[in-house]
mmCIF file of C-alpha atoms in Angstrom:
data_model
loop_
_atom_site.group_PDB
_atom_site.id
_atom_site.type_symbol
_atom_site.label_atom_id
_atom_site.label_comp_id
_atom_site.label_asym_id
_atom_site.label_seq_id
_atom_site.Cartn_x
_atom_site.Cartn_y
_atom_site.Cartn_z
ATOM 1 C CA MET S 93 0.160 -0.222 0.282
ATOM 2 C CA TYR S 94 1.154 3.819 -0.436
ATOM 3 C CA ALA S 95 1.176 6.027 3.037
ATOM 4 C CA ILE S 96 2.039 8.956 4.388
ATOM 5 C CA THR S 97 5.995 8.720 6.049
ATOM 6 C CA ILE S 98 7.529 11.054 7.641
ATOM 7 C CA PRO S 99 11.082 10.360 7.235
ATOM 8 C CA GLU S 100 12.370 13.327 9.173
ATOM 9 C CA PRO S 101 11.009 15.492 11.594
ATOM 10 C CA GLY S 102 10.445 19.481 9.514
ATOM 11 C CA GLY S 103 7.666 21.269 7.570
ATOM 12 C CA PRO S 104 5.554 20.061 5.326
ATOM 13 C CA GLU S 105 7.862 18.923 2.772
ATOM 14 C CA ALA S 106 8.654 15.989 5.402
ATOM 15 C CA LEU S 107 5.306 14.156 4.515
ATOM 16 C CA VAL S 108 6.245 12.049 1.609
ATOM 17 C CA TRP S 109 3.720 9.006 0.243
ATOM 18 C CA GLY S 110 5.761 6.581 -0.643
ATOM 19 C CA GLU S 111 5.163 2.416 -0.811
ATOM 20 C CA VAL S 112 4.892 0.378 2.725
ATOM 21 C CA ASP S 113 3.767 -3.046 3.892
ATOM 22 C CA ASP S 114 0.680 -3.611 4.388
ATOM 23 C CA PRO S 115 -0.931 -3.547 8.466
ATOM 24 C CA VAL S 116 -1.523 -6.985 9.804
ATOM 25 C CA VAL S 117 -5.111 -7.715 11.248
ATOM 26 C CA GLY S 118 -4.793 -8.823 14.902
ATOM 27 C CA GLU S 119 -6.593 -10.112 17.718
ATOM 28 C CA GLY S 120 -9.914 -7.600 18.328
ATOM 29 C CA GLU S 121 -9.358 -5.472 15.150
ATOM 30 C CA VAL S 122 -10.787 -5.073 11.915
ATOM 31 C CA LEU S 123 -8.608 -3.870 8.441
ATOM 32 C CA VAL S 124 -10.236 -0.437 6.978
ATOM 33 C CA ASP S 125 -9.765 0.553 3.381
ATOM 34 C CA VAL S 126 -9.041 4.278 4.239
ATOM 35 C CA VAL S 127 -11.707 6.338 2.129
ATOM 36 C CA ALA S 128 -10.420 9.776 3.743
ATOM 37 C CA THR S 129 -8.712 10.905 6.552
ATOM 38 C CA ALA S 130 -8.859 14.405 8.245
ATOM 39 C CA VAL S 131 -5.509 17.156 9.410
ATOM 40 C CA ASN S 132 -5.817 17.190 13.487
ATOM 41 C CA ARG S 133 -2.996 19.801 15.253
ATOM 42 C CA ALA S 134 -1.731 16.292 16.633
ATOM 43 C CA ASP S 135 -0.348 15.131 13.248
ATOM 44 C CA ILE S 136 1.773 18.682 12.827
ATOM 45 C CA LEU S 137 3.485 18.081 16.209
ATOM 46 C CA GLN S 138 4.300 14.543 14.747
ATOM 47 C CA ARG S 139 5.792 15.923 11.022
ATOM 48 C CA GLN S 140 7.831 18.297 13.774
ATOM 49 C CA GLY S 141 9.223 15.339 15.918
ATOM 50 C CA PHE S 142 7.521 16.562 19.287
ATOM 51 C CA TYR S 143 4.428 13.637 19.297
ATOM 52 C CA ASP S 144 5.942 10.255 18.757
ATOM 53 C CA PRO S 145 3.169 7.832 18.374
ATOM 54 C CA PRO S 146 2.237 5.305 21.231
ATOM 55 C CA PRO S 147 4.484 2.348 21.222
ATOM 56 C CA GLY S 148 3.020 -0.346 18.896
ATOM 57 C CA THR S 149 0.744 1.694 16.733
ATOM 58 C CA SER S 150 1.449 2.823 13.486
ATOM 59 C CA PRO S 151 4.254 4.765 12.703
ATOM 60 C CA TYR S 152 2.076 6.744 9.776
ATOM 61 C CA PRO S 153 0.108 10.196 10.543
ATOM 62 C CA GLY S 154 -3.957 10.290 10.673
ATOM 63 C CA LEU S 155 -5.617 10.343 14.246
ATOM 64 C CA GLU S 156 -8.962 9.493 12.003
ATOM 65 C CA CYS S 157 -10.481 8.018 9.392
ATOM 66 C CA SER S 158 -13.427 6.940 7.046
ATOM 67 C CA GLY S 159 -13.385 3.599 4.787
ATOM 68 C CA ARG S 160 -14.874 -0.044 4.352
ATOM 69 C CA ILE S 161 -14.161 -3.067 6.060
ATOM 70 C CA ALA S 162 -11.429 -5.335 3.618
ATOM 71 C CA GLN S 163 -11.228 -7.875 6.570
ATOM 72 C CA VAL S 164 -12.413 -8.695 9.425
ATOM 73 C CA GLY S 165 -9.755 -10.167 12.547
ATOM 74 C CA PRO S 166 -10.187 -13.102 14.972
ATOM 75 C CA GLY S 167 -12.708 -12.206 17.508
ATOM 76 C CA VAL S 168 -14.451 -9.605 15.918
ATOM 77 C CA SER S 169 -17.913 -9.953 15.829
ATOM 78 C CA GLY S 170 -20.539 -7.271 14.582
ATOM 79 C CA TRP S 171 -18.642 -5.979 12.048
ATOM 80 C CA ALA S 172 -18.761 -7.799 7.960
ATOM 81 C CA VAL S 173 -16.559 -6.715 5.356
ATOM 82 C CA GLY S 174 -17.469 -4.024 3.040
ATOM 83 C CA ASP S 175 -19.589 -2.280 5.946
ATOM 84 C CA GLU S 176 -18.842 1.555 5.700
ATOM 85 C CA VAL S 177 -17.007 2.829 9.011
ATOM 86 C CA CYS S 178 -15.499 5.857 9.951
ATOM 87 C CA ALA S 179 -12.700 4.951 12.795
ATOM 88 C CA LEU S 180 -10.844 6.657 15.344
ATOM 89 C CA LEU S 181 -7.280 5.668 15.301
ATOM 90 C CA SER S 182 -3.718 6.047 17.234
ATOM 91 C CA GLY S 183 -2.051 6.940 14.105
ATOM 92 C CA GLY S 184 -2.466 5.434 10.688
ATOM 93 C CA GLY S 185 -5.109 7.326 8.976
ATOM 94 C CA TYR S 186 -2.427 9.029 6.140
ATOM 95 C CA ALA S 187 -2.744 5.756 4.308
ATOM 96 C CA GLU S 188 -4.496 2.714 1.776
ATOM 97 C CA LYS S 189 -5.051 0.727 5.066
ATOM 98 C CA VAL S 190 -5.631 0.978 8.287
ATOM 99 C CA ALA S 191 -5.940 -1.867 11.233
ATOM 100 C CA VAL S 192 -8.343 -0.305 13.513
ATOM 101 C CA PRO S 193 -9.302 -2.053 17.103
ATOM 102 C CA ALA S 194 -13.160 -2.968 16.753
ATOM 103 C CA GLY S 195 -14.209 -0.704 19.366
ATOM 104 C CA GLN S 196 -13.180 2.293 17.637
ATOM 105 C CA LEU S 197 -15.163 1.759 14.422
ATOM 106 C CA LEU S 198 -18.728 3.856 13.662
ATOM 107 C CA PRO S 199 -20.713 3.222 11.443
ATOM 108 C CA VAL S 200 -20.338 6.117 9.374
ATOM 109 C CA PRO S 201 -23.846 8.077 9.903
ATOM 110 C CA GLU S 202 -26.822 8.359 7.782
ATOM 111 C CA GLY S 203 -27.103 11.037 5.574
ATOM 112 C CA ILE S 204 -23.553 11.276 5.675
ATOM 113 C CA THR S 205 -21.239 10.374 3.184
ATOM 114 C CA VAL S 206 -18.230 7.754 3.225
ATOM 115 C CA ASP S 207 -15.439 10.738 2.829
ATOM 116 C CA ARG S 208 -17.364 13.149 4.785
ATOM 117 C CA ALA S 209 -17.415 11.144 7.664
ATOM 118 C CA ALA S 210 -13.682 11.117 8.107
ATOM 119 C CA ALA S 211 -14.008 14.977 10.037
ATOM 120 C CA LEU S 212 -15.998 13.193 12.699
ATOM 121 C CA PRO S 213 -14.653 10.855 15.192
ATOM 122 C CA GLU S 214 -11.539 12.406 16.433
ATOM 123 C CA VAL S 215 -13.337 15.208 17.052
ATOM 124 C CA VAL S 216 -16.864 13.828 18.399
ATOM 125 C CA CYS S 217 -14.580 11.771 20.565
ATOM 126 C CA THR S 218 -12.781 14.470 22.208
ATOM 127 C CA VAL S 219 -15.123 16.578 22.893
ATOM 128 C CA TRP S 220 -17.809 14.221 23.999
ATOM 129 C CA SER S 221 -15.288 12.367 26.493
ATOM 130 C CA ASN S 222 -14.059 16.097 27.813
ATOM 131 C CA VAL S 223 -17.376 18.277 27.702
ATOM 132 C CA PHE S 224 -19.556 15.915 28.753
ATOM 133 C CA MET S 225 -18.108 12.772 30.323
ATOM 134 C CA VAL S 226 -15.580 15.177 32.099
ATOM 135 C CA ALA S 227 -16.987 18.198 32.529
ATOM 136 C CA HIS S 228 -20.448 17.605 32.495
ATOM 137 C CA LEU S 229 -21.862 20.111 30.723
ATOM 138 C CA ARG S 230 -25.491 20.462 31.837
ATOM 139 C CA PRO S 231 -28.924 22.137 30.440
ATOM 140 C CA GLY S 232 -28.581 26.442 30.628
ATOM 141 C CA GLU S 233 -24.998 26.499 31.336
ATOM 142 C CA THR S 234 -22.649 28.992 29.778
ATOM 143 C CA PHE S 235 -20.162 26.652 27.821
ATOM 144 C CA LEU S 236 -16.549 28.975 25.963
ATOM 145 C CA VAL S 237 -14.685 27.445 23.896
ATOM 146 C CA HIS S 238 -11.522 29.124 23.039
ATOM 147 C CA GLY S 239 -11.109 28.943 18.758
ATOM 148 C CA GLY S 240 -14.837 28.095 18.273
ATOM 149 C CA SER S 241 -14.113 27.813 14.031
ATOM 150 C CA SER S 242 -11.680 24.824 14.331
ATOM 151 C CA GLY S 243 -12.702 21.156 13.942
ATOM 152 C CA ILE S 244 -13.046 20.466 17.354
ATOM 153 C CA GLY S 245 -14.176 23.878 17.968
ATOM 154 C CA THR S 246 -17.533 23.585 14.846
ATOM 155 C CA MET S 247 -18.677 20.395 16.893
ATOM 156 C CA ALA S 248 -18.238 21.460 20.115
ATOM 157 C CA VAL S 249 -20.602 24.477 19.845
ATOM 158 C CA GLN S 250 -23.099 22.165 18.038
ATOM 159 C CA LEU S 251 -23.139 19.471 20.966
ATOM 160 C CA ALA S 252 -23.159 22.378 23.328
ATOM 161 C CA LYS S 253 -26.250 24.343 21.902
ATOM 162 C CA ALA S 254 -28.230 20.419 21.104
ATOM 163 C CA VAL S 255 -28.403 19.851 25.046
ATOM 164 C CA GLY S 256 -29.098 23.460 26.071
ATOM 165 C CA ALA S 257 -26.217 25.799 26.619
ATOM 166 C CA LYS S 258 -25.716 28.950 26.178
ATOM 167 C CA VAL S 259 -22.410 29.102 23.657
ATOM 168 C CA ALA S 260 -19.449 31.622 24.054
ATOM 169 C CA VAL S 261 -16.653 31.567 20.976
ATOM 170 C CA THR S 262 -13.218 32.806 20.475
ATOM 171 C CA ALA S 263 -11.799 33.093 16.526
ATOM 172 C CA GLY S 264 -9.800 35.804 15.585
ATOM 173 C CA THR S 265 -11.999 37.024 12.591
ATOM 174 C CA ARG S 266 -14.976 38.257 11.737
ATOM 175 C CA GLU S 267 -15.630 35.824 8.927
ATOM 176 C CA LYS S 268 -14.275 32.776 11.121
ATOM 177 C CA LEU S 269 -17.083 34.434 14.187
ATOM 178 C CA GLU S 270 -19.950 34.716 11.782
ATOM 179 C CA ARG S 271 -19.847 30.909 10.905
ATOM 180 C CA CYS S 272 -19.544 29.908 14.472
ATOM 181 C CA ALA S 273 -22.654 32.673 15.182
ATOM 182 C CA GLU S 274 -24.986 30.057 11.887
ATOM 183 C CA LEU S 275 -23.680 26.728 13.709
ATOM 184 C CA GLY S 276 -25.094 28.494 16.874
ATOM 185 C CA ALA S 277 -23.035 30.389 19.509
ATOM 186 C CA ASP S 278 -24.889 33.001 21.244
ATOM 187 C CA ILE S 279 -21.169 35.283 22.322
ATOM 188 C CA LEU S 280 -18.867 36.308 19.869
ATOM 189 C CA ILE S 281 -15.505 37.704 21.251
ATOM 190 C CA ASN S 282 -12.215 37.907 18.844
ATOM 191 C CA TYR S 283 -9.736 37.571 20.428
ATOM 192 C CA ARG S 284 -7.273 39.517 18.353
ATOM 193 C CA GLU S 285 -9.720 42.838 19.603
ATOM 194 C CA GLN S 286 -11.572 42.069 22.995
ATOM 195 C CA ASP S 287 -10.636 40.512 26.212
ATOM 196 C CA PHE S 288 -12.744 37.622 27.124
ATOM 197 C CA VAL S 289 -12.498 37.196 30.324
ATOM 198 C CA ALA S 290 -14.032 40.916 30.044
ATOM 199 C CA GLU S 291 -17.043 40.109 26.991
ATOM 200 C CA LEU S 292 -17.628 36.911 29.148
ATOM 201 C CA ARG S 293 -18.645 38.611 32.240
ATOM 202 C CA GLU S 294 -20.755 41.183 30.256
ATOM 203 C CA ALA S 295 -22.618 39.074 28.439
ATOM 204 C CA THR S 296 -23.190 36.600 31.835
ATOM 205 C CA ASP S 297 -24.537 39.333 33.531
ATOM 206 C CA GLY S 298 -20.640 38.566 35.661
ATOM 207 C CA LYS S 299 -21.265 35.263 35.977
ATOM 208 C CA GLY S 300 -18.420 33.469 33.322
ATOM 209 C CA ALA S 301 -18.744 30.435 32.656
ATOM 210 C CA ASP S 302 -19.702 26.683 33.636
ATOM 211 C CA VAL S 303 -16.901 25.016 31.868
ATOM 212 C CA ILE S 304 -14.456 25.986 28.868
ATOM 213 C CA LEU S 305 -12.895 24.119 26.510
ATOM 214 C CA ASP S 306 -8.972 25.403 25.583
ATOM 215 C CA ASN S 307 -6.036 24.649 23.486
ATOM 216 C CA MET S 308 -4.377 27.303 24.010
ATOM 217 C CA GLY S 309 -2.693 25.878 27.715
ATOM 218 C CA ALA S 310 -0.497 27.896 29.146
ATOM 219 C CA LYS S 311 -0.689 31.459 27.737
ATOM 220 C CA TYR S 312 -4.675 31.480 28.537
ATOM 221 C CA LEU S 313 -4.535 29.586 31.908
ATOM 222 C CA ASP S 314 -4.943 32.407 34.611
ATOM 223 C CA ARG S 315 -7.208 34.223 32.117
ATOM 224 C CA ASN S 316 -9.568 31.118 32.417
ATOM 225 C CA VAL S 317 -9.449 30.681 36.201
ATOM 226 C CA GLN S 318 -10.413 34.723 36.124
ATOM 227 C CA ALA S 319 -13.456 33.512 32.907
ATOM 228 C CA LEU S 320 -14.673 30.511 35.163
ATOM 229 C CA ALA S 321 -18.155 30.790 37.517
ATOM 230 C CA VAL S 322 -18.424 29.722 40.835
ATOM 231 C CA ASN S 323 -18.441 26.092 40.421
ATOM 232 C CA GLY S 324 -16.895 26.558 36.880
ATOM 233 C CA ARG S 325 -14.479 23.392 35.143
ATOM 234 C CA LEU S 326 -11.997 24.129 32.592
ATOM 235 C CA VAL S 327 -10.438 21.072 30.752
ATOM 236 C CA ILE S 328 -7.390 22.170 28.903
ATOM 237 C CA ILE S 329 -6.427 19.847 25.744
ATOM 238 C CA GLY S 330 -4.219 21.557 23.822
ATOM 239 C CA MET S 331 -0.591 23.593 24.447
ATOM 240 C CA GLN S 332 -1.207 25.913 21.302
ATOM 241 C CA GLY S 333 -0.302 29.013 23.978
ATOM 242 C CA GLY S 334 3.028 26.651 25.462
ATOM 243 C CA VAL S 335 3.244 24.148 28.126
ATOM 244 C CA LYS S 336 4.480 26.141 31.572
ATOM 245 C CA GLY S 337 1.972 28.736 33.377
ATOM 246 C CA GLU S 338 0.671 30.419 36.899
ATOM 247 C CA LEU S 339 -1.921 28.990 38.613
ATOM 248 C CA ASN S 340 -3.550 31.439 40.841
ATOM 249 C CA ILE S 341 -5.068 28.814 43.654
ATOM 250 C CA GLY S 342 -6.452 31.138 45.553
ATOM 251 C CA ALA S 343 -8.939 31.968 42.431
ATOM 252 C CA LEU S 344 -9.256 28.745 42.063
ATOM 253 C CA LEU S 345 -10.231 27.860 45.503
ATOM 254 C CA ALA S 346 -12.872 31.075 45.916
ATOM 255 C CA LYS S 347 -14.794 29.521 42.584
ATOM 256 C CA ARG S 348 -14.948 26.072 43.762
ATOM 257 C CA ALA S 349 -13.909 25.621 39.990
ATOM 258 C CA ALA S 350 -11.422 22.625 38.785
ATOM 259 C CA VAL S 351 -8.722 22.043 35.775
ATOM 260 C CA THR S 352 -9.002 19.442 33.951
ATOM 261 C CA ALA S 353 -6.281 17.778 31.568
ATOM 262 C CA THR S 354 -6.294 15.590 29.097
ATOM 263 C CA THR S 355 -5.523 13.609 25.866
ATOM 264 C CA LEU S 356 -7.118 10.934 23.854
ATOM 265 C CA ARG S 357 -4.185 9.411 21.637
ATOM 266 C CA ALA S 358 -2.629 7.653 24.678
ATOM 267 C CA ARG S 359 -5.952 6.491 26.289
ATOM 268 C CA PRO S 360 -5.610 2.615 26.312
ATOM 269 C CA VAL S 361 -8.046 0.814 24.079
ATOM 270 C CA GLU S 362 -10.619 0.131 26.694
ATOM 271 C CA GLU S 363 -10.903 3.823 27.131
ATOM 272 C CA LYS S 364 -10.621 4.458 23.722
ATOM 273 C CA ALA S 365 -13.332 1.893 23.140
ATOM 274 C CA ALA S 366 -16.027 3.210 26.343
ATOM 275 C CA ILE S 367 -15.615 6.695 24.949
ATOM 276 C CA VAL S 368 -16.176 5.663 21.074
ATOM 277 C CA ALA S 369 -20.000 4.013 22.971
ATOM 278 C CA ALA S 370 -20.296 6.807 24.186
ATOM 279 C CA VAL S 371 -21.121 8.613 21.456
ATOM 280 C CA ARG S 372 -22.165 6.355 19.195
ATOM 281 C CA GLU S 373 -25.632 6.211 22.072
ATOM 282 C CA HIS S 374 -25.980 10.107 22.700
ATOM 283 C CA VAL S 375 -24.442 12.104 19.070
ATOM 284 C CA TRP S 376 -24.491 9.025 16.286
ATOM 285 C CA PRO S 377 -27.958 9.980 16.806
ATOM 286 C CA LEU S 378 -28.414 13.733 16.330
ATOM 287 C CA VAL S 379 -25.442 13.161 13.277
ATOM 288 C CA SER S 380 -27.578 11.246 11.589
ATOM 289 C CA GLY S 381 -31.207 13.938 12.734
ATOM 290 C CA GLY S 382 -29.436 16.206 11.223
ATOM 291 C CA HIS S 383 -28.652 18.109 14.015
ATOM 292 C CA VAL S 384 -25.042 18.086 13.999
ATOM 293 C CA ARG S 385 -22.597 17.752 10.633
ATOM 294 C CA PRO S 386 -19.311 17.949 9.765
ATOM 295 C CA VAL S 387 -17.771 20.852 9.199
ATOM 296 C CA ILE S 388 -15.194 20.428 6.373
ATOM 297 C CA ASP S 389 -13.451 23.434 5.066
ATOM 298 C CA ARG S 390 -11.795 21.387 1.821
ATOM 299 C CA GLU S 391 -11.027 17.937 0.689
ATOM 300 C CA ILE S 392 -7.271 17.681 -0.541
ATOM 301 C CA PRO S 393 -5.680 14.555 -2.340
ATOM 302 C CA MET S 394 -3.890 12.881 0.383
ATOM 303 C CA PRO S 395 -0.586 12.711 -1.092
ATOM 304 C CA ASP S 396 -0.462 16.401 -1.358
ATOM 305 C CA ALA S 397 -0.902 16.377 2.169
ATOM 306 C CA ALA S 398 1.741 19.288 2.883
ATOM 307 C CA GLU S 399 -0.698 21.198 1.431
ATOM 308 C CA ALA S 400 -2.888 19.974 3.992
ATOM 309 C CA HIS S 401 -0.740 20.821 6.830
ATOM 310 C CA ARG S 402 -0.098 24.695 5.398
ATOM 311 C CA VAL S 403 -3.301 25.473 5.263
ATOM 312 C CA VAL S 404 -4.034 24.211 8.802
ATOM 313 C CA GLU S 405 -0.980 25.753 10.384
ATOM 314 C CA ASP S 406 -1.926 29.194 8.268
ATOM 315 C CA SER S 407 -5.581 28.699 10.281
ATOM 316 C CA SER S 408 -7.042 29.962 7.241
ATOM 317 C CA HIS S 409 -9.319 27.458 7.089
ATOM 318 C CA ILE S 410 -13.337 26.564 9.505
ATOM 319 C CA GLY S 411 -14.197 23.186 10.173
ATOM 320 C CA LYS S 412 -11.661 20.454 8.989
ATOM 321 C CA VAL S 413 -9.264 19.499 6.285
ATOM 322 C CA LEU S 414 -9.289 16.077 4.664
ATOM 323 C CA LEU S 415 -7.444 13.813 2.976
ATOM 324 C CA VAL S 416 -8.560 11.983 0.063
ATOM 325 C CA THR S 417 -7.295 8.545 -1.198
ATOM 326 C CA PRO S 418 -6.725 8.750 -4.791
ATOM 327 C CA SER S 419 -9.072 6.515 -6.196
#
């Protein structure tokens, strides 16, 4: 098969489309013929040499994919050759084939084409596990997501609105904020021109956010705590703004607030399977019913993965950038 390899870490040009060995299907796994995958920030970090795949997993980038089952391994039930699926991966999505633990498979939702389904697994599992399983966002609460026009952000806005929350977003352009509004965001904050702490307090009569989903890390840590409501929950899922910050414990205690940091890629197979099962139960009906949809900026041929990485690194996109395998 062909896959995107990284012979040496570096810029987008480090991504090389080349011939590699086919994956071997193990106990409890299926082989998927990949139709499409999506670019995530973790892929960029891996390309740069900062985020190696977990031991024993595919060395190729790609944390999600969609396609059709080509082989069912021993110990797998409930899936058959030819089924259209999408999958949460630890790696290997930038390839023509990938072996996937059966517990990380999802059926392609009704009303979604198999290629567009590649935009769903990573963002839906990330949002559902963090915003709902960890932070327990409830109807009527205020939810703030940083980077509201990103793949994670566009999904977080839709799911938070679907459960009846009031949604605030930060983004860097009017176009991106307008797109967030179309998805249901109530409070629009341009982080280049406005202070999100002040804007959020004004919009909530001084209360702040009950739940914050943050991709910035250190840069926003202090202000995120300031922006939290009493009993608020801050969940950190990224480090785009650095890894070391100062935490005001006094402010945290005064608000009886919580700070949690999570990753998805390195979790044990059993934990990922539990998240995927929860997504299938709670989110897939919303997708099939048309209440939640993947937001896709563009599709790019997989051999041109370097171009896709440049788009994502420039933050010029809204939603997801897909890589499609050659037909």
